[in-house]
Amino acid sequence: MHGADTDGRVVASACTIAIDDLPDGLIVSDRFGRVLAVNRAAARLTGVAAERAVGKDMNEVFPFRDHDGREWWKALDPEGGLRTRSRVPERPLHLPGGQELYVAARLSREPERCGDVERVTITLRDGGARARLERSRADLVSTVAHELRSPLTSVKGFTATLLAKWTRFTDEQKRVMLETVNNDADRVTRLITELLDVSRIESGRLELHRQVVDVPARARRIIAGRVAAGETEDRFRLVAGDDLPEMWLDQDKIDQILGNLMENAVRHGRGTVTIEIESVGWGVAVSVRDEGEGITPELAPRVFRQFWRGNSRRRGGTGLGLFIVKGLVEAHGGTIIVQRAPEGGAEFRFTVPTGTPDFATV
């Protein structure tokens, strides 16, 4: 960046960019604190229009204060300090109205190394959005701690009891306690796996390994696994079209999507769980529906949020399964919705595109 014009442009070495196109708030001043430019995002965040600010003193129109009430611009002191100083780290500041903004600055010097400050470029970010993100992370930590405490307490308790009093228990009692330890260890493993999936989805680091996948065959395999685990065979009904196109998908992640949706239908629904697979205009649609109470329209937008468990937390689960399902479907370039099933229950319907992928980008 090499300059700021008074008509609201930032002049770069190769092009001219309208500062109103920038997503973050931007204020440009000279070294004396006279405002040269204000973009639309900064005006929105501070409530100060560009026309009101340009040509005025920074402290007059943008009187930023830190948490101790100190004047930020005065502490910045562009003309003082080390002549090698060029950046001011981001920090939370307040305006008189009470809104919190995260503010950082860059000092442009002429000459660039150890010269006088010619211009101060200030960036603003919404403190409210940062606070919501921090609350979300705090909720994540709290939920994880809660979910881990119960199985780990069980594992620790039964293990300590067996070690201390091994000879006092019958073989049957030992088997029951060891099965409980094993099940709780599996629960911890599932939680850690889900948290890793959430992390990859949120950071955009989810990798797909595409191959030709027979979705009906994968659904039959998951149903067989649930029946072997104790579900009745007539609990599930699979309907698959005869004209399904070739599907290049990540087999493990499709298994995870189908498994999570079936688990959700069994746990929260009633009656028969129907899995219907059909060809649509641009891909393949898979519907998983039950015959339970369903999901009301006002709750539908919340279903794919982290830690959503409906109206009852007594039914178990971490509340991450549907969030992960949505992330996996979208990673395939697909979409997912929830709606009322014809039988009155909930219907989750996801659609994924078909066709040979570009292996250069997969």
CSV table of C-alpha atoms in Angstrom, one decimal:
chain,number,residue,atom,x,y,z
A,1,MET,CA,0.0,0.0,0.0
A,2,HIS,CA,1.5,3.3,-1.0
A,3,GLY,CA,-1.1,6.0,-0.4
A,4,ALA,CA,-4.7,7.0,0.4
A,5,ASP,CA,-6.6,9.5,-1.8
A,6,THR,CA,-9.1,11.8,-0.4
A,7,ASP,CA,-11.9,10.3,-2.6
A,8,GLY,CA,-11.7,7.0,-0.7
A,9,ARG,CA,-9.1,4.9,-2.6
A,10,VAL,CA,-6.1,3.0,-1.5
A,11,VAL,CA,-3.3,3.2,-4.1
A,12,ALA,CA,-1.3,0.0,-4.4
A,13,SER,CA,1.8,-0.5,-6.5
A,14,ALA,CA,-0.1,-2.3,-9.3
A,15,CYS,CA,-3.7,-1.2,-8.9
A,16,THR,CA,-6.2,1.1,-7.3
A,17,ILE,CA,-8.6,-0.5,-4.8
A,18,ALA,CA,-11.7,1.2,-3.4
A,19,ILE,CA,-11.4,1.1,0.4
A,20,ASP,CA,-15.1,0.5,0.7
A,21,ASP,CA,-14.5,-2.9,-0.9
A,22,LEU,CA,-12.4,-4.0,2.1
A,23,PRO,CA,-14.2,-6.3,4.6
A,24,ASP,CA,-12.6,-4.7,7.7
A,25,GLY,CA,-12.9,-1.1,8.9
A,26,LEU,CA,-10.1,1.2,7.7
A,27,ILE,CA,-9.1,4.7,8.9
A,28,VAL,CA,-6.1,6.5,7.4
A,29,SER,CA,-4.5,9.6,9.1
A,30,ASP,CA,-1.4,11.6,8.8
A,31,ARG,CA,1.2,11.6,11.5
A,32,PHE,CA,-0.4,14.5,13.3
A,33,GLY,CA,-3.7,12.6,13.6
A,34,ARG,CA,-5.7,14.4,10.8
A,35,VAL,CA,-8.1,11.9,9.3
A,36,LEU,CA,-7.5,11.3,5.5
A,37,ALA,CA,-9.9,8.5,4.7
A,38,VAL,CA,-12.6,6.3,6.3
A,39,ASN,CA,-14.2,3.3,4.6
A,40,ARG,CA,-17.8,2.2,4.8
A,41,ALA,CA,-17.0,-0.7,7.2
A,42,ALA,CA,-15.3,1.7,9.7
A,43,ALA,CA,-18.2,4.1,9.5
A,44,ARG,CA,-20.6,1.2,10.3
A,45,LEU,CA,-18.5,0.0,13.2
A,46,THR,CA,-18.0,3.4,14.8
A,47,GLY,CA,-21.2,5.2,13.8
A,48,VAL,CA,-19.1,8.1,12.4
A,49,ALA,CA,-19.7,8.9,8.7
A,50,ALA,CA,-16.7,9.6,6.5
A,51,GLU,CA,-17.9,13.1,5.7
A,52,ARG,CA,-17.9,13.9,9.4
A,53,ALA,CA,-14.5,12.5,10.0
A,54,VAL,CA,-12.2,13.4,7.1
A,55,GLY,CA,-10.1,16.5,7.9
A,56,LYS,CA,-10.8,16.3,11.6
A,57,ASP,CA,-8.5,15.3,14.4
A,58,MET,CA,-8.5,11.5,15.4
A,59,ASN,CA,-9.1,12.2,19.0
A,60,GLU,CA,-12.1,14.4,18.1
A,61,VAL,CA,-14.0,11.9,15.9
A,62,PHE,CA,-12.5,8.5,17.0
A,63,PRO,CA,-11.6,8.9,20.7
A,64,PHE,CA,-10.5,5.3,21.3
A,65,ARG,CA,-9.8,4.3,24.9
A,66,ASP,CA,-8.3,1.1,26.4
A,67,HIS,CA,-9.8,-0.7,29.4
A,68,ASP,CA,-8.1,1.6,31.8
A,69,GLY,CA,-9.5,4.7,30.1
A,70,ARG,CA,-6.2,5.8,28.5
A,71,GLU,CA,-6.3,7.6,25.1
A,72,TRP,CA,-5.1,5.2,22.4
A,73,TRP,CA,-3.9,7.8,19.9
A,74,LYS,CA,-1.9,9.7,22.6
A,75,ALA,CA,-0.3,6.4,23.6
A,76,LEU,CA,0.4,5.6,20.0
A,77,ASP,CA,2.5,8.8,19.5
A,78,PRO,CA,3.3,8.3,15.8
A,79,GLU,CA,6.1,11.0,16.0
A,80,GLY,CA,7.8,9.4,19.0
A,81,GLY,CA,9.2,6.0,19.9
A,82,LEU,CA,11.7,4.0,18.0
A,83,ARG,CA,12.1,5.0,14.4
A,84,THR,CA,12.1,1.3,13.4
A,85,ARG,CA,8.6,0.9,14.7
A,86,SER,CA,6.1,0.1,11.9
A,87,ARG,CA,3.3,-2.0,13.4
A,88,VAL,CA,1.0,-1.7,16.4
A,89,PRO,CA,-0.4,-5.0,17.6
A,90,GLU,CA,-4.2,-5.5,17.6
A,91,ARG,CA,-5.9,-4.8,21.0
A,92,PRO,CA,-9.4,-4.3,22.3
A,93,LEU,CA,-10.5,-0.6,22.5
A,94,HIS,CA,-13.7,1.2,23.4
A,95,LEU,CA,-15.5,4.3,22.0
A,96,PRO,CA,-17.6,6.5,24.2
A,97,GLY,CA,-20.7,4.7,23.1
A,98,GLY,CA,-19.4,1.5,24.7
A,99,GLN,CA,-18.9,-0.6,21.6
A,100,GLU,CA,-15.7,-2.7,21.7
A,101,LEU,CA,-13.5,-2.9,18.6
A,102,TYR,CA,-10.2,-4.6,17.9
A,103,VAL,CA,-7.8,-2.0,16.6
A,104,ALA,CA,-4.4,-2.4,15.0
A,105,ALA,CA,-2.2,0.1,13.1
A,106,ARG,CA,0.6,0.3,10.7
A,107,LEU,CA,3.0,3.3,10.5
A,108,SER,CA,4.2,4.1,7.0
A,109,ARG,CA,7.5,5.9,6.9
A,110,GLU,CA,9.5,7.8,4.3
A,111,PRO,CA,12.1,6.5,3.8
A,112,GLU,CA,10.7,3.1,4.7
A,113,ARG,CA,13.6,2.3,7.1
A,114,CYS,CA,13.9,4.7,10.0
A,115,GLY,CA,12.2,7.6,8.2
A,116,ASP,CA,9.5,10.0,9.5
A,117,VAL,CA,6.0,8.7,9.8
A,118,GLU,CA,4.0,9.9,6.8
A,119,ARG,CA,0.8,8.0,7.3
A,120,VAL,CA,-1.0,5.8,9.9
A,121,THR,CA,-3.3,3.0,8.6
A,122,ILE,CA,-5.7,1.8,11.3
A,123,THR,CA,-7.8,-1.4,10.9
A,124,LEU,CA,-11.0,-2.1,12.9
A,125,ARG,CA,-12.7,-5.4,13.6
A,126,ASP,CA,-16.0,-6.0,15.4
A,127,GLY,CA,-15.4,-6.9,19.0
A,128,GLY,CA,-18.9,-8.4,19.3
A,129,ALA,CA,-18.1,-11.1,16.7
A,130,ARG,CA,-14.8,-11.9,18.6
A,131,ALA,CA,-16.7,-12.1,21.9
A,132,ARG,CA,-19.3,-14.5,20.3
A,133,LEU,CA,-16.4,-16.7,19.0
A,134,GLU,CA,-14.8,-16.7,22.4
A,135,ARG,CA,-18.1,-17.7,24.1
A,136,SER,CA,-18.5,-20.5,21.5
A,137,ARG,CA,-15.0,-21.8,22.4
A,138,ALA,CA,-15.8,-21.5,26.1
A,139,ASP,CA,-19.0,-23.5,25.5
A,140,LEU,CA,-17.0,-26.1,23.6
A,141,VAL,CA,-14.5,-26.5,26.5
A,142,SER,CA,-17.3,-26.7,29.0
A,143,THR,CA,-19.2,-29.3,27.0
A,144,VAL,CA,-16.1,-31.4,26.4
A,145,ALA,CA,-15.2,-31.3,30.1
A,146,HIS,CA,-18.7,-32.4,31.0
A,147,GLU,CA,-18.8,-35.2,28.4
A,148,LEU,CA,-15.4,-36.5,29.4
A,149,ARG,CA,-15.9,-36.4,33.1
A,150,SER,CA,-18.6,-39.1,33.3
A,151,PRO,CA,-16.9,-41.9,31.4
A,152,LEU,CA,-13.5,-41.1,32.8
A,153,THR,CA,-14.9,-41.2,36.3
A,154,SER,CA,-16.4,-44.6,35.5
A,155,VAL,CA,-13.2,-45.9,34.0
A,156,LYS,CA,-11.2,-44.7,37.0
A,157,GLY,CA,-13.6,-46.0,39.6
A,158,PHE,CA,-14.0,-49.5,38.2
A,159,THR,CA,-10.3,-49.8,37.4
A,160,ALA,CA,-9.3,-48.7,40.9
A,161,THR,CA,-11.9,-51.1,42.4
A,162,LEU,CA,-10.7,-54.1,40.4
A,163,LEU,CA,-7.1,-53.4,41.2
A,164,ALA,CA,-7.8,-53.1,45.0
A,165,LYS,CA,-10.2,-55.9,45.4
A,166,TRP,CA,-9.7,-58.3,42.4
A,167,THR,CA,-10.0,-61.5,44.4
A,168,ARG,CA,-13.2,-60.5,46.0
A,169,PHE,CA,-15.2,-60.4,42.8
A,170,THR,CA,-16.7,-63.3,40.8
A,171,ASP,CA,-15.7,-63.7,37.2
A,172,GLU,CA,-19.2,-62.5,36.2
A,173,GLN,CA,-18.8,-59.3,38.3
A,174,LYS,CA,-15.4,-58.7,36.8
A,175,ARG,CA,-16.7,-59.1,33.2
A,176,VAL,CA,-19.6,-56.6,33.8
A,177,MET,CA,-17.1,-54.0,35.2
A,178,LEU,CA,-14.7,-54.5,32.4
A,179,GLU,CA,-17.4,-54.2,29.8
A,180,THR,CA,-18.5,-50.9,31.4
A,181,VAL,CA,-14.9,-49.7,31.3
A,182,ASN,CA,-14.6,-50.8,27.6
A,183,ASN,CA,-17.9,-49.0,26.7
A,184,ASP,CA,-16.9,-45.8,28.4
A,185,ALA,CA,-13.5,-45.9,26.7
A,186,ASP,CA,-15.3,-46.2,23.4
A,187,ARG,CA,-17.4,-43.2,24.3
A,188,VAL,CA,-14.3,-41.1,25.0
A,189,THR,CA,-12.8,-42.2,21.7
A,190,ARG,CA,-15.9,-41.2,19.8
A,191,LEU,CA,-16.0,-37.8,21.4
A,192,ILE,CA,-12.3,-37.1,20.5
A,193,THR,CA,-13.0,-38.3,17.0
A,194,GLU,CA,-16.0,-35.9,16.7
A,195,LEU,CA,-14.0,-33.0,18.1
A,196,LEU,CA,-11.2,-33.6,15.5
A,197,ASP,CA,-13.8,-33.6,12.8
A,198,VAL,CA,-15.3,-30.4,14.1
A,199,SER,CA,-11.8,-28.8,14.1
A,200,ARG,CA,-11.1,-29.9,10.5
A,201,ILE,CA,-14.5,-28.6,9.3
A,202,GLU,CA,-14.2,-25.2,11.0
A,203,SER,CA,-10.6,-24.7,9.8
A,204,GLY,CA,-11.3,-25.9,6.2
A,205,ARG,CA,-8.7,-28.7,6.5
A,206,LEU,CA,-11.1,-31.5,5.7
A,207,GLU,CA,-9.6,-33.8,3.0
A,208,LEU,CA,-11.6,-36.0,0.7
A,209,HIS,CA,-10.3,-39.2,-0.9
A,210,ARG,CA,-12.7,-39.8,-3.7
A,211,GLN,CA,-13.5,-43.1,-5.3
A,212,VAL,CA,-16.5,-44.7,-6.9
A,213,VAL,CA,-18.9,-45.4,-4.1
A,214,ASP,CA,-22.0,-47.7,-4.2
A,215,VAL,CA,-24.2,-45.7,-1.8
A,216,PRO,CA,-27.0,-48.3,-1.5
A,217,ALA,CA,-24.3,-51.0,-0.7
A,218,ARG,CA,-22.9,-48.7,2.0
A,219,ALA,CA,-26.3,-48.1,3.5
A,220,ARG,CA,-27.0,-51.9,3.5
A,221,ARG,CA,-23.7,-52.5,5.3
A,222,ILE,CA,-24.5,-49.9,8.0
A,223,ILE,CA,-28.0,-51.4,8.5
A,224,ALA,CA,-26.4,-54.8,8.9
A,225,GLY,CA,-24.1,-53.5,11.5
A,226,ARG,CA,-26.9,-52.0,13.5
A,227,VAL,CA,-28.9,-55.2,13.3
A,228,ALA,CA,-25.9,-57.2,14.5
A,229,ALA,CA,-25.6,-54.7,17.4
A,230,GLY,CA,-29.2,-55.5,18.5
A,231,GLU,CA,-31.6,-53.5,16.4
A,232,THR,CA,-34.5,-55.5,14.8
A,233,GLU,CA,-34.2,-56.0,11.1
A,234,ASP,CA,-37.6,-54.6,10.4
A,235,ARG,CA,-36.6,-51.3,12.0
A,236,PHE,CA,-35.0,-50.3,8.7
A,237,ARG,CA,-36.3,-50.0,5.1
A,238,LEU,CA,-34.0,-49.3,2.2
A,239,VAL,CA,-35.4,-47.9,-1.1
A,240,ALA,CA,-32.8,-47.4,-3.9
A,241,GLY,CA,-33.4,-46.4,-7.5
A,242,ASP,CA,-32.3,-48.5,-10.4
A,243,ASP,CA,-30.8,-45.7,-12.5
A,244,LEU,CA,-28.3,-44.3,-10.0
A,245,PRO,CA,-25.3,-42.6,-11.8
A,246,GLU,CA,-21.7,-43.2,-10.9
A,247,MET,CA,-20.8,-41.4,-7.7
A,248,TRP,CA,-17.2,-40.3,-6.9
A,249,LEU,CA,-17.3,-39.7,-3.1
A,250,ASP,CA,-15.2,-40.3,0.0
A,251,GLN,CA,-16.4,-43.7,1.1
A,252,ASP,CA,-15.4,-43.3,4.8
A,253,LYS,CA,-17.2,-40.0,5.1
A,254,ILE,CA,-20.3,-41.2,3.3
A,255,ASP,CA,-20.4,-44.1,5.8
A,256,GLN,CA,-20.1,-41.4,8.6
A,257,ILE,CA,-22.9,-39.3,7.1
A,258,LEU,CA,-25.2,-42.3,6.7
A,259,GLY,CA,-24.3,-43.8,10.1
A,260,ASN,CA,-24.9,-40.5,12.0
A,261,LEU,CA,-28.2,-39.9,10.3
A,262,MET,CA,-29.4,-43.5,11.0
A,263,GLU,CA,-28.2,-43.1,14.6
A,264,ASN,CA,-30.1,-39.8,15.0
A,265,ALA,CA,-33.3,-41.4,13.5
A,266,VAL,CA,-33.1,-44.4,15.9
A,267,ARG,CA,-32.2,-42.4,19.0
A,268,HIS,CA,-34.7,-39.5,18.5
A,269,GLY,CA,-37.4,-41.0,16.3
A,270,ARG,CA,-39.8,-43.9,16.4
A,271,GLY,CA,-41.1,-46.6,14.0
A,272,THR,CA,-39.5,-47.6,10.8
A,273,VAL,CA,-36.3,-45.7,9.6
A,274,THR,CA,-36.5,-45.4,5.8
A,275,ILE,CA,-33.4,-44.7,3.7
A,276,GLU,CA,-34.3,-43.6,0.2
A,277,ILE,CA,-31.7,-43.1,-2.5
A,278,GLU,CA,-32.7,-41.6,-5.8
A,279,SER,CA,-31.2,-39.8,-8.8
A,280,VAL,CA,-32.0,-36.0,-9.1
A,281,GLY,CA,-31.1,-33.5,-11.8
A,282,TRP,CA,-27.5,-32.7,-10.7
A,283,GLY,CA,-26.7,-35.6,-8.4
A,284,VAL,CA,-28.0,-38.2,-6.0
A,285,ALA,CA,-30.4,-37.4,-3.1
A,286,VAL,CA,-30.4,-39.5,0.0
A,287,SER,CA,-33.3,-39.2,2.5
A,288,VAL,CA,-33.3,-40.7,6.0
A,289,ARG,CA,-36.6,-40.4,7.8
A,290,ASP,CA,-38.4,-41.7,10.8
A,291,GLU,CA,-41.9,-41.9,12.2
A,292,GLY,CA,-41.4,-40.0,15.4
A,293,GLU,CA,-42.4,-36.5,16.6
A,294,GLY,CA,-40.4,-34.7,13.9
A,295,ILE,CA,-38.8,-31.3,14.2
A,296,THR,CA,-40.9,-28.1,14.3
A,297,PRO,CA,-40.2,-25.5,11.6
A,298,GLU,CA,-38.9,-23.0,14.1
A,299,LEU,CA,-36.3,-25.5,15.4
A,300,ALA,CA,-35.1,-26.6,11.9
A,301,PRO,CA,-32.5,-23.8,11.5
A,302,ARG,CA,-30.8,-24.9,14.8
A,303,VAL,CA,-30.5,-28.6,14.0
A,304,PHE,CA,-27.1,-28.4,12.4
A,305,ARG,CA,-25.5,-26.2,15.1
A,306,GLN,CA,-22.9,-27.5,17.4
A,307,PHE,CA,-24.3,-29.1,20.6
A,308,TRP,CA,-27.9,-29.1,19.4
A,309,ARG,CA,-29.8,-31.9,21.1
A,310,GLY,CA,-33.5,-30.9,20.6
A,311,ASN,CA,-35.8,-30.6,23.6
A,312,SER,CA,-34.3,-33.4,25.6
A,313,ARG,CA,-30.7,-33.8,26.8
A,314,ARG,CA,-31.5,-37.1,28.3
A,315,ARG,CA,-31.2,-39.1,25.1
A,316,GLY,CA,-27.4,-39.0,25.0
A,317,GLY,CA,-25.0,-37.9,22.3
A,318,THR,CA,-22.7,-34.9,22.2
A,319,GLY,CA,-24.8,-32.7,19.9
A,320,LEU,CA,-22.0,-32.7,17.3
A,321,GLY,CA,-23.2,-35.4,14.9
A,322,LEU,CA,-25.5,-33.3,12.7
A,323,PHE,CA,-23.0,-30.4,12.6
A,324,ILE,CA,-20.4,-32.9,11.3
A,325,VAL,CA,-22.9,-34.4,8.8
A,326,LYS,CA,-23.5,-30.9,7.4
A,327,GLY,CA,-19.8,-30.2,7.1
A,328,LEU,CA,-19.1,-33.5,5.4
A,329,VAL,CA,-22.0,-33.1,2.9
A,330,GLU,CA,-20.8,-29.6,2.0
A,331,ALA,CA,-17.2,-30.7,1.7
A,332,HIS,CA,-18.6,-33.0,-1.2
A,333,GLY,CA,-20.2,-29.9,-2.8
A,334,GLY,CA,-23.6,-31.0,-1.6
A,335,THR,CA,-26.5,-29.6,0.5
A,336,ILE,CA,-28.6,-31.0,3.3
A,337,ILE,CA,-32.0,-30.0,4.7
A,338,VAL,CA,-34.3,-31.2,7.4
A,339,GLN,CA,-38.1,-31.3,6.9
A,340,ARG,CA,-41.2,-33.1,8.0
A,341,ALA,CA,-41.5,-36.7,6.7
A,342,PRO,CA,-44.6,-37.9,5.0
A,343,GLU,CA,-45.2,-40.2,8.0
A,344,GLY,CA,-44.9,-37.3,10.4
A,345,GLY,CA,-41.4,-37.8,11.6
A,346,ALA,CA,-38.2,-36.0,10.7
A,347,GLU,CA,-36.6,-36.3,7.3
A,348,PHE,CA,-33.0,-35.4,6.6
A,349,ARG,CA,-32.3,-35.2,2.9
A,350,PHE,CA,-28.8,-34.6,1.5
A,351,THR,CA,-27.8,-34.2,-2.2
A,352,VAL,CA,-24.3,-34.7,-3.5
A,353,PRO,CA,-23.2,-34.0,-7.1
A,354,THR,CA,-22.2,-36.8,-9.5
A,355,GLY,CA,-19.6,-37.0,-12.2
A,356,THR,CA,-15.8,-37.7,-12.3
A,357,PRO,CA,-13.9,-35.3,-10.0
A,358,ASP,CA,-10.9,-33.2,-11.1
A,359,PHE,CA,-8.1,-35.2,-9.5
A,360,ALA,CA,-5.9,-32.1,-9.6
A,361,THR,CA,-8.1,-30.5,-7.0
A,362,VAL,CA,-9.2,-33.4,-4.9
